[in-house]
Amino acid sequence: MKNFTGRKGFLSTIAVWLLVALGTVPLISYGQAHKSGKAVQAENIPLADPTIFYHEGTYYLYGTVEGGANEGFFVYTSSDMKTWEGPKGIKEGYALKKGDAYGSKGFWAPQVFYTGGKFYMAYTADENIAIATSNSPLGPFTQAEKAPLAAPVKQIDPFVFIDADGKKYLYHVRLTNGNRIFVAEMTDDFSAIKQETLRECISAQEPWENTVQAEWPVTEGPSILRQGKLYYLVYTANDFRNPDYAVGYATSTSPLGPWEKQKDSPILSKAAIGINGTGHGDFFTDKKGQLYYVFHTHYSDTKVGPRQTGIVKARFAGKSADNTKQLTISNKSFYYPKLEK
């Protein structure tokens, strides 16, 4: 979830003001410095909806820029995942700068991947999805024709998955009676989806996915893992301002579903690590093959923003009742990556 504009994940009016009145979900400006509450340290990285891309010995961190989401996407770099430098993007720190590709505002939730000798960035702008390319993970990511993927509704939070057979899929959120996660097969050049393959994956129906019973329920921030013949759809539920923002997963034997939500969800939450607003991230592996999940948290116990980037270890372990390997998070491994001064 990105900011307060538009309908994205919007709580019902009554629920929002009830939470505000209770002091749990304040309406604040993300660009402001916060001096009260039990805040995390100032050198934490203020990116929401983060993703980490590893390439040739360097980790690249992108995300929604807190307080500056109308200009594009910063990129930070690291060799050890602990200490980061930047922003290091080719254009004033930006890997994608407004004007070089589609979008005038609301640059949210980027994903970067490499295929066919090019770097791609799938991202949200103006509550549409676009895909830009670059010759470097530092950018500039550009489009020859500045245009989003065609869609009849607002859509956000793209995640491109390329399966072992080379087929490409776009997982994304459509704003239709709530934030609902959809999937469709893509054309080989990533320029469009194959409409006949479009289908809904999941929506917020479990109690933990809508803890305030919002009229506009939210599932968002999809990412996909494949383990053997099983596909894992990892997502975040609840409005991003809600302290109960949390991560769960569903499984399927096909990238197009149907999806079965797993009973051990949520696997990352306030209850698990003791910090509000945990969610909307992406998986990556380090240079040794260890699986990690990068995500964001609230700024403090009393302030939502600027949201902070966090990292935890993840793994497949054990088996559930239906013989499915469980996706687990190591809560004790949680840390905030630090920005080198």
mmCIF file of C-alpha atoms in Angstrom, residues 8-12 176-181 203-205 209-220 236-239:
data_model
loop_
_atom_site.group_PDB
_atom_site.id
_atom_site.type_symbol
_atom_site.label_atom_id
_atom_site.label_comp_id
_atom_site.label_asym_id
_atom_site.label_seq_id
_atom_site.Cartn_x
_atom_site.Cartn_y
_atom_site.Cartn_z
ATOM 1 C CA LYS A 8 -6.432 1.860 -2.963
ATOM 2 C CA GLY A 9 -7.128 -0.277 0.088
ATOM 3 C CA PHE A 10 -9.270 2.477 1.580
ATOM 4 C CA LEU A 11 -10.866 1.572 4.886
ATOM 5 C CA SER A 12 -14.499 2.415 5.413
ATOM 6 C CA THR A 176 -12.689 -3.827 -7.814
ATOM 7 C CA ASN A 177 -14.833 -4.054 -4.667
ATOM 8 C CA GLY A 178 -11.610 -4.127 -2.702
ATOM 9 C CA ASN A 179 -7.984 -4.825 -3.538
ATOM 10 C CA ARG A 180 -8.067 -8.247 -5.191
ATOM 11 C CA ILE A 181 -5.123 -10.193 -6.592
ATOM 12 C CA SER A 203 -9.385 -11.641 -1.963
ATOM 13 C CA ALA A 204 -9.569 -10.836 1.752
ATOM 14 C CA GLN A 205 -11.976 -13.318 3.336
ATOM 15 C CA GLU A 209 -7.067 -10.455 6.475
ATOM 16 C CA ASN A 210 -9.620 -7.814 7.509
ATOM 17 C CA THR A 211 -9.282 -7.211 11.216
ATOM 18 C CA VAL A 212 -11.382 -4.021 11.247
ATOM 19 C CA GLN A 213 -14.061 -5.391 8.892
ATOM 20 C CA ALA A 214 -13.378 -2.675 6.317
ATOM 21 C CA GLU A 215 -15.880 -2.133 3.527
ATOM 22 C CA TRP A 216 -12.954 -2.077 1.080
ATOM 23 C CA PRO A 217 -10.964 -5.207 2.021
ATOM 24 C CA VAL A 218 -7.337 -5.446 0.965
ATOM 25 C CA THR A 219 -5.041 -8.143 -0.379
ATOM 26 C CA GLU A 220 -1.999 -6.739 -2.153
ATOM 27 C CA THR A 236 -0.242 -8.929 2.363
ATOM 28 C CA ALA A 237 -3.683 -8.240 3.837
ATOM 29 C CA ASN A 238 -5.359 -5.305 5.637
ATOM 30 C CA ASP A 239 -4.983 -1.592 4.920
#
